[in-house]
Coordinates of C-alpha atoms and ligand atoms in Angstrom, one line a residue:
M1 CA 0.0 0.0 0.0
A2 CA 1.6 3.2 -1.1
D3 CA 1.4 6.4 1.0
A4 CA -1.8 8.3 0.8
Q5 CA -1.4 11.7 -0.8
G6 CA -4.9 12.7 -1.7
L7 CA -7.7 14.1 0.5
P8 CA -6.6 16.7 3.2
G9 CA -6.1 15.0 6.5
M10 CA -5.8 11.5 4.9
D11 CA -2.2 10.7 5.8
R12 CA -1.2 7.0 6.2
R13 CA -1.7 7.2 10.0
T14 CA -5.3 8.4 9.7
I15 CA -6.0 5.6 7.3
Y16 CA -4.0 2.6 8.4
E17 CA -2.0 3.0 11.6
K18 CA -4.1 3.6 14.7
S19 CA -2.3 1.7 17.3
C20 CA -2.0 3.4 20.6
C21 CA -0.2 1.9 23.6
G22 CA -2.4 0.3 26.2
R23 CA -5.7 0.5 24.2
R24 CA -7.8 -2.6 24.3
A25 CA -10.9 -3.8 22.5
Y26 CA -11.9 -6.2 25.3
S27 CA -11.9 -6.5 29.1
L28 CA -11.8 -9.7 31.1
P29 CA -12.9 -10.2 34.7
A30 CA -10.1 -11.0 37.2
T31 CA -9.2 -14.6 37.2
D32 CA -10.7 -16.8 39.9
V33 CA -8.5 -19.8 39.4
P34 CA -4.9 -20.2 40.8
E35 CA -2.4 -19.0 38.3
V36 CA 0.0 -21.6 37.1
P37 CA 3.7 -20.5 37.0
L38 CA 4.7 -19.8 33.4
D39 CA 7.7 -22.1 33.6
D40 CA 5.2 -25.0 34.3
L41 CA 3.4 -24.2 31.0
V42 CA 6.2 -23.4 28.6
P43 CA 9.9 -23.8 29.4
A44 CA 11.8 -20.4 29.6
G45 CA 13.9 -21.2 26.5
L46 CA 10.9 -21.6 24.3
R47 CA 9.1 -18.5 25.4
R48 CA 9.2 -15.1 23.6
Q49 CA 11.5 -12.5 25.1
A50 CA 9.0 -9.7 24.3
P51 CA 5.3 -9.7 23.8
P52 CA 4.1 -10.0 20.2
R53 CA 3.8 -6.6 18.4
L54 CA 0.1 -6.3 17.7
P55 CA -1.9 -3.1 17.1
E56 CA -3.4 -1.9 20.3
M57 CA -6.8 -0.4 19.7
S58 CA -10.2 0.2 21.2
E59 CA -13.3 -1.7 19.8
V60 CA -14.7 1.4 18.2
D61 CA -11.4 2.1 16.5
V62 CA -11.3 -1.5 15.1
V63 CA -14.8 -1.1 13.8
R64 CA -14.1 2.3 12.2
H65 CA -10.8 1.1 10.8
F66 CA -12.4 -1.8 8.8
T67 CA -15.5 0.1 7.9
G68 CA -13.2 2.9 6.6
L69 CA -11.0 0.5 4.6
S70 CA -14.1 -0.9 3.0
T71 CA -14.9 2.5 1.6
L72 CA -11.5 3.3 0.2
N73 CA -11.6 1.1 -2.9
F74 CA -13.9 1.7 -5.8
G75 CA -16.0 -1.4 -6.3
V76 CA -18.8 -2.6 -8.5
D77 CA -21.1 -1.8 -5.5
S78 CA -19.9 1.8 -5.5
G79 CA -20.6 2.8 -9.1
S80 CA -20.3 2.0 -12.8
Y81 CA -17.3 -0.2 -13.5
P82 CA -16.8 -0.5 -17.3
L83 CA -13.6 -2.4 -17.0
G84 CA -13.3 -4.0 -20.5
S85 CA -12.9 -7.8 -20.7
C86 CA -13.5 -8.1 -16.9
T87 CA -17.3 -8.1 -17.0
M88 CA -17.7 -6.2 -13.7
K89 CA -21.4 -6.9 -13.4
Y90 CA -23.4 -6.5 -10.2
N91 CA -23.2 -9.7 -8.1
P92 CA -26.7 -10.5 -6.8
R93 CA -26.8 -10.9 -3.0
L94 CA -28.9 -14.0 -3.4
N95 CA -25.6 -15.7 -4.3
E96 CA -24.2 -14.9 -0.9
T97 CA -27.2 -16.4 0.9
T98 CA -27.0 -19.8 -0.9
A99 CA -23.2 -19.9 -0.5
Q100 CA -23.6 -19.4 3.3
L101 CA -26.1 -22.3 3.7
E102 CA -24.7 -24.6 6.3
G103 CA -24.7 -27.6 4.0
F104 CA -22.2 -25.8 1.7
A105 CA -20.3 -23.4 3.9
G106 CA -19.8 -26.1 6.7
L107 CA -18.5 -28.8 4.3
H108 CA -15.1 -30.3 5.0
P109 CA -13.0 -31.4 2.0
Y110 CA -12.5 -34.8 3.6
Q111 CA -16.2 -35.4 4.2
P112 CA -17.2 -38.6 2.5
E113 CA -19.3 -38.1 -0.7
S114 CA -22.2 -40.1 1.0
L115 CA -22.5 -37.2 3.5
A116 CA -22.2 -34.5 1.0
Q117 CA -24.6 -35.7 -1.8
G118 CA -26.3 -32.3 -2.1
A119 CA -23.1 -30.4 -2.7
V120 CA -21.7 -33.0 -5.1
E121 CA -25.1 -33.0 -7.0
L122 CA -24.8 -29.2 -7.3
M123 CA -21.3 -29.6 -8.9
W124 CA -22.7 -32.2 -11.2
E125 CA -25.6 -30.0 -12.2
L126 CA -23.4 -26.9 -12.7
G127 CA -21.1 -29.0 -14.9
E128 CA -24.0 -30.2 -17.0
W129 CA -25.3 -26.6 -17.5
L130 CA -21.9 -25.3 -18.4
A131 CA -21.5 -28.1 -21.0
E132 CA -24.9 -27.1 -22.5
I133 CA -23.9 -23.4 -22.6
A134 CA -20.5 -24.3 -24.2
G135 CA -22.0 -26.9 -26.6
L136 CA -19.5 -29.5 -25.5
A137 CA -19.6 -32.7 -23.5
R138 CA -17.8 -32.7 -20.1
T139 CA -16.8 -30.2 -17.5
T140 CA -14.2 -29.9 -14.8
L141 CA -14.8 -27.3 -12.1
Q142 CA -11.3 -27.6 -10.6
P143 CA -9.3 -24.7 -12.1
A144 CA -9.2 -21.7 -9.8
A145 CA -9.2 -18.9 -12.5
G146 CA -9.5 -18.4 -16.2
A147 CA -5.7 -18.5 -16.6
H148 CA -5.7 -21.8 -14.6
G149 CA -8.3 -23.2 -17.0
E150 CA -6.1 -22.2 -19.9
L151 CA -3.2 -24.2 -18.4
A152 CA -5.5 -27.2 -17.9
G153 CA -6.9 -26.9 -21.4
L154 CA -3.4 -26.7 -22.9
L155 CA -2.2 -29.7 -20.9
I156 CA -5.2 -31.6 -22.3
I157 CA -4.2 -30.6 -25.8
R158 CA -0.7 -31.9 -25.2
A159 CA -2.1 -35.2 -23.7
H160 CA -4.3 -35.6 -26.9
H161 CA -1.4 -35.2 -29.3
L162 CA 0.9 -37.4 -27.2
A163 CA -1.8 -40.2 -27.2
Q164 CA -1.6 -40.0 -31.0
G165 CA 2.2 -40.2 -31.0
R166 CA 2.7 -36.6 -32.0
E167 CA 4.5 -33.8 -30.1
P168 CA 3.6 -30.5 -32.0
K169 CA 5.1 -27.4 -30.4
R170 CA 3.3 -24.3 -31.7
V171 CA 0.0 -22.8 -30.5
I172 CA -1.5 -20.0 -32.6
I173 CA -2.4 -16.8 -30.7
P174 CA -4.0 -13.7 -32.3
D175 CA -2.5 -10.3 -31.7
T176 CA -5.7 -9.4 -29.8
A177 CA -5.2 -12.1 -27.2
H178 CA -5.2 -11.5 -23.5
G179 CA -1.7 -11.8 -22.0
T180 CA -2.5 -15.0 -20.1
N181 CA -3.0 -16.9 -23.4
P182 CA 0.7 -16.8 -24.5
A183 CA 1.8 -17.1 -20.9
S184 CA -0.2 -20.3 -20.4
V185 CA 1.1 -21.6 -23.8
V186 CA 4.7 -21.3 -22.5
M187 CA 3.8 -22.7 -19.1
A188 CA 2.4 -25.8 -20.8
G189 CA 5.6 -26.3 -22.8
F190 CA 4.5 -24.9 -26.2
T191 CA 5.6 -21.9 -28.2
P192 CA 3.2 -19.1 -29.1
A193 CA 2.8 -18.5 -32.9
P194 CA 1.3 -15.0 -33.4
V195 CA -1.3 -14.3 -36.0
R196 CA -2.4 -10.8 -37.2
S197 CA -5.8 -9.3 -37.1
D198 CA -7.4 -8.1 -40.3
A199 CA -9.0 -4.7 -41.0
R200 CA -12.3 -5.8 -39.4
G201 CA -10.7 -6.9 -36.2
G202 CA -10.9 -10.7 -36.8
V203 CA -8.2 -13.2 -37.5
D204 CA -6.5 -12.4 -40.8
L205 CA -7.2 -15.6 -42.7
E206 CA -4.3 -15.2 -45.1
H207 CA -1.8 -14.9 -42.3
L208 CA -3.4 -17.8 -40.5
R209 CA -2.8 -20.0 -43.6
E210 CA 0.8 -18.9 -43.7
V211 CA 1.3 -19.7 -40.0
L212 CA -0.4 -23.1 -40.4
A213 CA 1.7 -23.9 -43.4
G214 CA 4.8 -23.6 -41.1
G215 CA 3.5 -26.9 -39.5
D216 CA 4.0 -28.2 -36.0
I217 CA 0.6 -26.8 -34.9
A218 CA -0.8 -28.1 -31.6
G219 CA -3.8 -25.7 -31.6
L220 CA -5.2 -22.2 -31.6
M221 CA -6.4 -20.1 -28.7
L222 CA -9.1 -17.6 -29.5
T223 CA -11.5 -15.3 -27.7
N224 CA -14.8 -14.8 -29.6
P225 CA -15.9 -12.1 -29.4
N226 CA -12.3 -11.0 -29.1
T227 CA -10.8 -8.2 -27.0
L228 CA -11.7 -5.6 -29.6
G229 CA -15.3 -6.6 -28.8
V230 CA -15.9 -7.9 -32.3
F231 CA -17.3 -11.4 -33.3
D232 CA -15.0 -13.2 -35.7
E233 CA -17.3 -13.9 -38.7
N234 CA -14.8 -16.4 -40.1
I235 CA -14.8 -18.7 -37.1
V236 CA -16.1 -21.8 -38.9
E237 CA -13.5 -21.4 -41.6
I238 CA -10.8 -20.8 -38.9
A239 CA -11.9 -24.0 -37.1
R240 CA -11.8 -26.0 -40.4
L241 CA -8.3 -24.8 -41.2
V242 CA -6.9 -25.5 -37.7
H243 CA -8.5 -29.0 -37.5
E244 CA -7.3 -29.8 -41.0
A245 CA -3.7 -29.0 -39.8
G246 CA -4.2 -31.5 -36.9
G247 CA -4.7 -28.8 -34.3
L248 CA -7.3 -28.3 -31.6
L249 CA -9.3 -25.1 -30.8
Y250 CA -9.3 -23.6 -27.4
Y251 CA -12.0 -21.0 -26.6
D252 CA -11.0 -18.3 -24.1
G253 CA -14.4 -17.8 -22.6
A254 CA -13.7 -14.5 -20.8
N255 CA -16.0 -12.8 -23.2
S256 CA -18.9 -15.2 -22.9
N257 CA -21.2 -12.6 -21.5
A258 CA -21.8 -11.6 -25.1
V259 CA -23.1 -14.9 -26.4
L260 CA -24.9 -16.8 -23.6
G261 CA -27.8 -18.7 -25.1
I262 CA -27.1 -17.1 -28.5
S263 CA -24.1 -19.0 -29.9
R264 CA -22.1 -21.9 -28.5
P265 CA -18.3 -22.3 -28.9
G266 CA -18.8 -26.0 -29.5
D267 CA -21.0 -25.2 -32.5
M268 CA -18.3 -22.8 -33.7
G269 CA -15.9 -25.7 -33.8
F270 CA -14.0 -25.3 -30.5
D271 CA -12.8 -28.4 -28.6
I272 CA -12.1 -26.8 -25.2
V273 CA -13.8 -23.9 -23.5
H274 CA -13.0 -22.1 -20.2
F275 CA -15.5 -19.9 -18.4
N276 CA -14.4 -17.2 -15.9
T277 CA -17.3 -17.5 -13.3
H278 CA -16.3 -14.1 -11.9
K279 CA -17.0 -12.5 -15.2
T280 CA -19.9 -14.3 -16.7
F281 CA -21.7 -15.9 -13.8
S282 CA -21.5 -13.1 -11.2
T283 CA -19.1 -14.6 -8.6
P284 CA -16.8 -12.1 -6.8
H285 CA -13.6 -11.0 -8.5
G286 CA -12.1 -10.8 -5.1
G287 CA -8.5 -9.8 -5.6
G288 CA -7.7 -12.7 -7.8
G289 CA -9.3 -15.4 -5.9
P290 CA -10.6 -17.6 -4.7
G291 CA -12.2 -18.1 -8.0
A292 CA -13.2 -20.7 -10.6
G293 CA -12.3 -21.2 -14.2
P294 CA -14.2 -24.4 -15.2
I295 CA -13.3 -25.9 -18.5
V296 CA -15.6 -27.9 -20.8
V297 CA -14.3 -30.3 -23.4
S298 CA -15.5 -32.4 -26.3
A299 CA -16.4 -36.1 -25.7
E300 CA -13.2 -37.0 -27.4
L301 CA -11.1 -35.1 -24.8
A302 CA -13.1 -36.1 -21.7
A303 CA -10.6 -38.9 -20.7
Y304 CA -7.9 -36.3 -20.1
L305 CA -9.8 -34.1 -17.7
P306 CA -8.3 -33.6 -14.2
V307 CA -9.2 -35.9 -11.3
P308 CA -11.5 -36.2 -9.5
L309 CA -14.4 -35.8 -11.9
V310 CA -17.9 -35.5 -10.6
E311 CA -19.9 -38.5 -11.8
R312 CA -23.4 -39.9 -11.3
A313 CA -23.8 -43.7 -10.7
E314 CA -26.5 -45.7 -12.3
D315 CA -28.4 -45.7 -9.0
G316 CA -28.5 -41.9 -9.0
R317 CA -25.7 -41.4 -6.4
F318 CA -23.1 -38.7 -7.1
F319 CA -19.4 -39.5 -6.6
L320 CA -16.0 -38.2 -7.3
D321 CA -14.1 -40.4 -9.8
Y322 CA -10.4 -40.7 -9.3
D323 CA -10.0 -43.8 -11.5
R324 CA -9.2 -42.1 -14.7
P325 CA -5.9 -43.5 -16.1
Q326 CA -5.6 -40.9 -19.0
S327 CA -6.2 -37.9 -16.8
I328 CA -3.7 -35.0 -16.8
G329 CA -3.8 -35.3 -13.0
K330 CA -4.9 -32.9 -10.4
M331 CA -5.0 -29.1 -11.2
R332 CA -5.9 -28.2 -7.6
T333 CA -6.5 -29.5 -4.2
F334 CA -9.8 -31.2 -3.7
Y335 CA -12.6 -30.1 -6.1
G336 CA -12.1 -26.5 -6.7
N337 CA -13.5 -23.4 -4.8
V338 CA -16.9 -24.9 -3.9
G339 CA -18.3 -21.6 -2.4
V340 CA -17.7 -19.9 -5.7
L341 CA -19.4 -22.7 -7.7
V342 CA -22.4 -22.4 -5.4
R343 CA -22.7 -18.7 -6.4
A344 CA -22.4 -19.5 -10.1
H345 CA -25.0 -22.2 -9.8
T346 CA -27.4 -19.8 -8.0
Y347 CA -27.0 -17.2 -10.8
I348 CA -27.6 -19.7 -13.6
R349 CA -30.5 -21.3 -11.9
G350 CA -32.0 -18.0 -11.0
L351 CA -31.9 -16.7 -14.6
G352 CA -32.6 -19.9 -16.5
P353 CA -32.0 -20.3 -20.3
D354 CA -34.2 -17.3 -21.3
G355 CA -32.7 -15.1 -18.6
L356 CA -29.1 -15.9 -19.6
R357 CA -29.9 -15.0 -23.2
R358 CA -31.4 -11.7 -22.0
V359 CA -28.2 -11.0 -20.1
S360 CA -26.1 -11.2 -23.2
E361 CA -28.7 -9.3 -25.4
T362 CA -28.7 -6.5 -22.8
A363 CA -24.9 -6.5 -22.4
V364 CA -24.5 -6.1 -26.2
L365 CA -27.3 -3.5 -26.4
N366 CA -25.7 -1.5 -23.6
A367 CA -22.3 -1.6 -25.2
N368 CA -23.6 -0.5 -28.6
Y369 CA -25.6 2.3 -26.9
V370 CA -22.5 3.7 -25.2
M371 CA -20.3 3.2 -28.3
E372 CA -22.7 5.0 -30.6
S373 CA -23.1 7.8 -28.1
L374 CA -19.3 8.3 -28.0
R375 CA -18.7 8.3 -31.7
G376 CA -17.3 11.7 -32.5
V377 CA -16.3 12.2 -28.9
L378 CA -13.6 9.6 -28.8
D379 CA -12.0 7.8 -31.7
V380 CA -13.7 4.4 -32.3
P381 CA -11.3 2.6 -34.7
Y382 CA -13.4 -0.4 -35.8
E383 CA -16.5 0.8 -37.7
R384 CA -18.8 -2.1 -36.9
R385 CA -21.4 -3.1 -34.4
C386 CA -19.7 -4.3 -31.2
M387 CA -20.6 -7.1 -29.0
H388 CA -20.5 -6.7 -25.2
E389 CA -17.6 -4.2 -25.2
F390 CA -15.8 -1.8 -27.5
V391 CA -12.5 -0.3 -27.8
A392 CA -12.1 3.5 -28.2
S393 CA -8.8 5.4 -28.6
A394 CA -7.7 8.6 -26.9
T395 CA -5.1 9.3 -29.6
P396 CA -6.8 12.6 -30.7
L397 CA -6.3 14.0 -27.2
K398 CA -2.5 13.6 -27.4
E399 CA -2.2 17.0 -29.0
H400 CA -3.4 18.5 -25.7
G401 CA -0.8 16.5 -23.8
V402 CA -3.4 14.1 -22.5
R403 CA -3.3 10.3 -22.7
A404 CA -5.7 7.4 -22.1
L405 CA -4.3 7.1 -18.5
D406 CA -5.3 10.7 -17.8
V407 CA -8.9 10.1 -19.1
A408 CA -9.0 6.9 -16.9
K409 CA -7.9 8.8 -13.8
R410 CA -10.3 11.7 -14.3
L411 CA -13.2 9.2 -14.6
L412 CA -12.6 8.4 -11.0
D413 CA -13.3 12.0 -10.0
Y414 CA -16.8 11.6 -11.6
G415 CA -17.5 8.3 -9.8
V416 CA -17.0 6.1 -12.8
H417 CA -14.3 3.3 -12.7
P418 CA -11.8 3.5 -15.5
P419 CA -12.1 1.2 -18.5
T420 CA -9.3 -1.1 -19.3
T421 CA -6.4 1.0 -20.8
Y422 CA -3.7 0.3 -23.3
F423 CA -5.3 -3.1 -24.2
P424 CA -5.6 -4.6 -26.7
L425 CA -2.1 -3.7 -27.8
I426 CA -3.0 -3.1 -31.4
V427 CA -5.0 0.0 -30.6
D428 CA -3.1 3.1 -29.8
E429 CA -4.2 4.8 -26.5
A430 CA -6.8 2.1 -26.0
L431 CA -9.8 2.5 -23.7
M432 CA -11.7 -0.7 -23.6
V433 CA -15.2 -0.1 -22.4
E434 CA -17.6 -2.8 -21.1
P435 CA -20.7 -1.4 -19.5
T436 CA -22.3 -4.8 -18.7
E437 CA -26.1 -5.6 -18.6
T438 CA -26.6 -4.5 -15.0
E439 CA -26.2 -0.8 -15.7
S440 CA -29.4 1.1 -16.1
R441 CA -30.2 3.5 -19.0
E442 CA -29.6 6.4 -16.6
D443 CA -26.2 4.9 -15.5
L444 CA -25.2 4.6 -19.2
D445 CA -26.3 8.2 -20.0
R446 CA -24.3 9.4 -17.0
M447 CA -21.2 7.4 -18.2
V448 CA -21.5 8.9 -21.6
D449 CA -22.0 12.4 -20.2
V450 CA -18.9 11.9 -18.0
F451 CA -16.8 10.9 -21.0
R452 CA -18.0 13.9 -22.9
R453 CA -17.2 16.3 -20.1
I454 CA -13.7 14.8 -19.7
V455 CA -13.0 15.1 -23.4
Q456 CA -14.1 18.8 -23.3
E457 CA -11.9 19.4 -20.3
A458 CA -9.0 17.9 -22.3
H459 CA -9.5 20.6 -24.8
D460 CA -10.2 23.5 -22.3
D461 CA -8.1 22.7 -19.3
P462 CA -5.9 19.6 -19.8
Q463 CA -4.2 20.1 -16.4
K464 CA -7.4 18.9 -14.8
L465 CA -6.9 15.5 -16.3
L466 CA -3.1 15.5 -15.6
D467 CA -3.8 16.2 -11.9
A468 CA -6.6 13.6 -11.6
P469 CA -7.8 12.0 -9.5
V470 CA -8.4 14.7 -6.9
T471 CA -11.4 13.2 -5.0
M472 CA -9.9 9.8 -4.2
P473 CA -8.1 8.9 -0.9
V474 CA -4.9 8.4 -3.0
R475 CA -3.8 10.2 -6.1
R476 CA -1.5 8.5 -8.7
L477 CA 0.4 5.6 -7.4
D478 CA 3.6 4.2 -8.6
E479 CA 1.9 1.1 -9.6
A480 CA 5.2 -0.9 -10.2
E481 CA 6.4 0.0 -6.7
A482 CA 3.0 -0.7 -5.2
A483 CA 3.0 -4.1 -6.8
R484 CA 6.6 -5.0 -6.1
H485 CA 7.0 -3.6 -2.6
P486 CA 3.6 -3.5 -1.0
V487 CA 3.5 -2.5 2.6
L488 CA 1.0 -5.1 4.0
R489 CA 1.8 -4.9 7.7
Q490 CA 1.2 -2.5 10.6
R491 CA 4.0 -0.1 11.1
F492 CA 4.8 0.7 14.8
P493 CA 6.0 3.9 16.2
E494 CA 9.5 2.4 16.6
D495 CA 9.5 1.8 12.8
E496 CA 8.9 5.4 12.0
E497 CA 8.8 8.6 13.9
A498 CA 5.2 9.5 13.0
G499 CA 2.4 8.8 15.5
A500 CA 4.3 7.8 18.7
C501 CA 1.8 6.9 21.3
Ligands
LIG1 C1 -9.7 -12.3 -22.5 C2 -9.2 -12.8 -21.2 N1 -8.7 -14.0 -21.2 C3 -8.3 -14.6 -20.0 C4 -8.3 -13.9 -18.8 C5 -7.7 -14.5 -17.6 O1 -8.7 -14.8 -16.7 P1 -8.5 -14.9 -15.1 O2 -8.2 -13.5 -14.6 O3 -9.7 -15.5 -14.5 O4 -7.2 -15.7 -14.8 C6 -8.8 -12.6 -18.8 C7 -8.9 -11.8 -17.6 O5 -9.1 -10.7 -17.5 C8 -9.3 -12.1 -20.0 O6 -9.8 -10.8 -20.1

């Protein structure tokens, strides 16, 4: 956590360090049992020389501290959060109620399946629904995030080729791909083979043919719609070409919010799909975890799925199958993050097939509404209808000394979370905007109005953008420093001069 440098009076001591010698949040009655000499309890050599250094605070200070911290961050519960490719939709509170039911929250991972039939059935049902949504055959719920699902999928691609006596090395990755795609490719022992996008934002078929002609192709990873927010119209041809070259198709399902109940990756020709439950199925993003990135595969690849796999016996019992000789092994301890899966199950069950389709239709409508409202305000490089998100460019503002980052920071002052910036890499000064389906018409109008005002400010008074944010508890952080050297523990008066008690 970097030092606060924003609102008046908000130094790091007011926000974080409140310890004061001798303060306590509890009081205990005097003991009425004889005290045992310490040496009889713990030998002197094993005892601490000094008491542990813990913050000393009153109860009200503890409550105010945590309540205060909970308001420092901008969250999806605080305002519009159009962070492209992340699908920051509102998470219905009903999800929390079901996840807290004793039968789920109180489960122990070593509990025999016979005593946890309801939870195992829930996992089975969720797997079946995801298979239906993907248009494929079998699901594993184990991976803990989208990127973890990517790794599992690529290990399955490797197992598939090895079983056929082949060891191809290259996995094709479009230049719009999310960074986790090439990273997962390398982690799985393959080499990324980049392919360019064409003028409409889809895979350049000519270039794809050239890359395929180089041989040694294990597969292709693709997001559809991609991170430009456009649907690749050539997907059936792409799938045909990759399959013909002996490769498999991996669908990065991060953008599934655009196509639920409308089109299915399996029908497009994909063999493996991951879903990010925290994007599409309204489970918390929660600082990178605990999350879930289930993958769904074709019947042909099911044998390679990680163990254990949730199965239903002929008598209707549900069980966890470890006896799968061709499995790639375990991707994670136990069965995945069950609490997260319960939330995704609640969301899908609550909406049903028609509701899921409406989610995507509304997400696409909202994105197009915002995109069309911003044409002429910002540069929108791809002149076509978008799916659930679109990419604008702040390049025209450069002549005023303003960049995409400055627009993003100024949005915070108006109560709108910044969109994703500088991604995808092929758009200069990219602002990737994903309003999601849970924003009302009024919220969308407000978002558009805020963008307009900020662009006007960039013309009239660019310094306002360069100084932003001015209403947040912290101003501009050194993000590399904050990520590499975070200060995550209490500092005591001995550590620094400020705030001696
Ligand atoms: C297109 C795309 N693919 C993959 C991922 C990785 O997903 P996760 O963050 O769940 O690991 C993301 C995450 O933002 C993404 O946007």
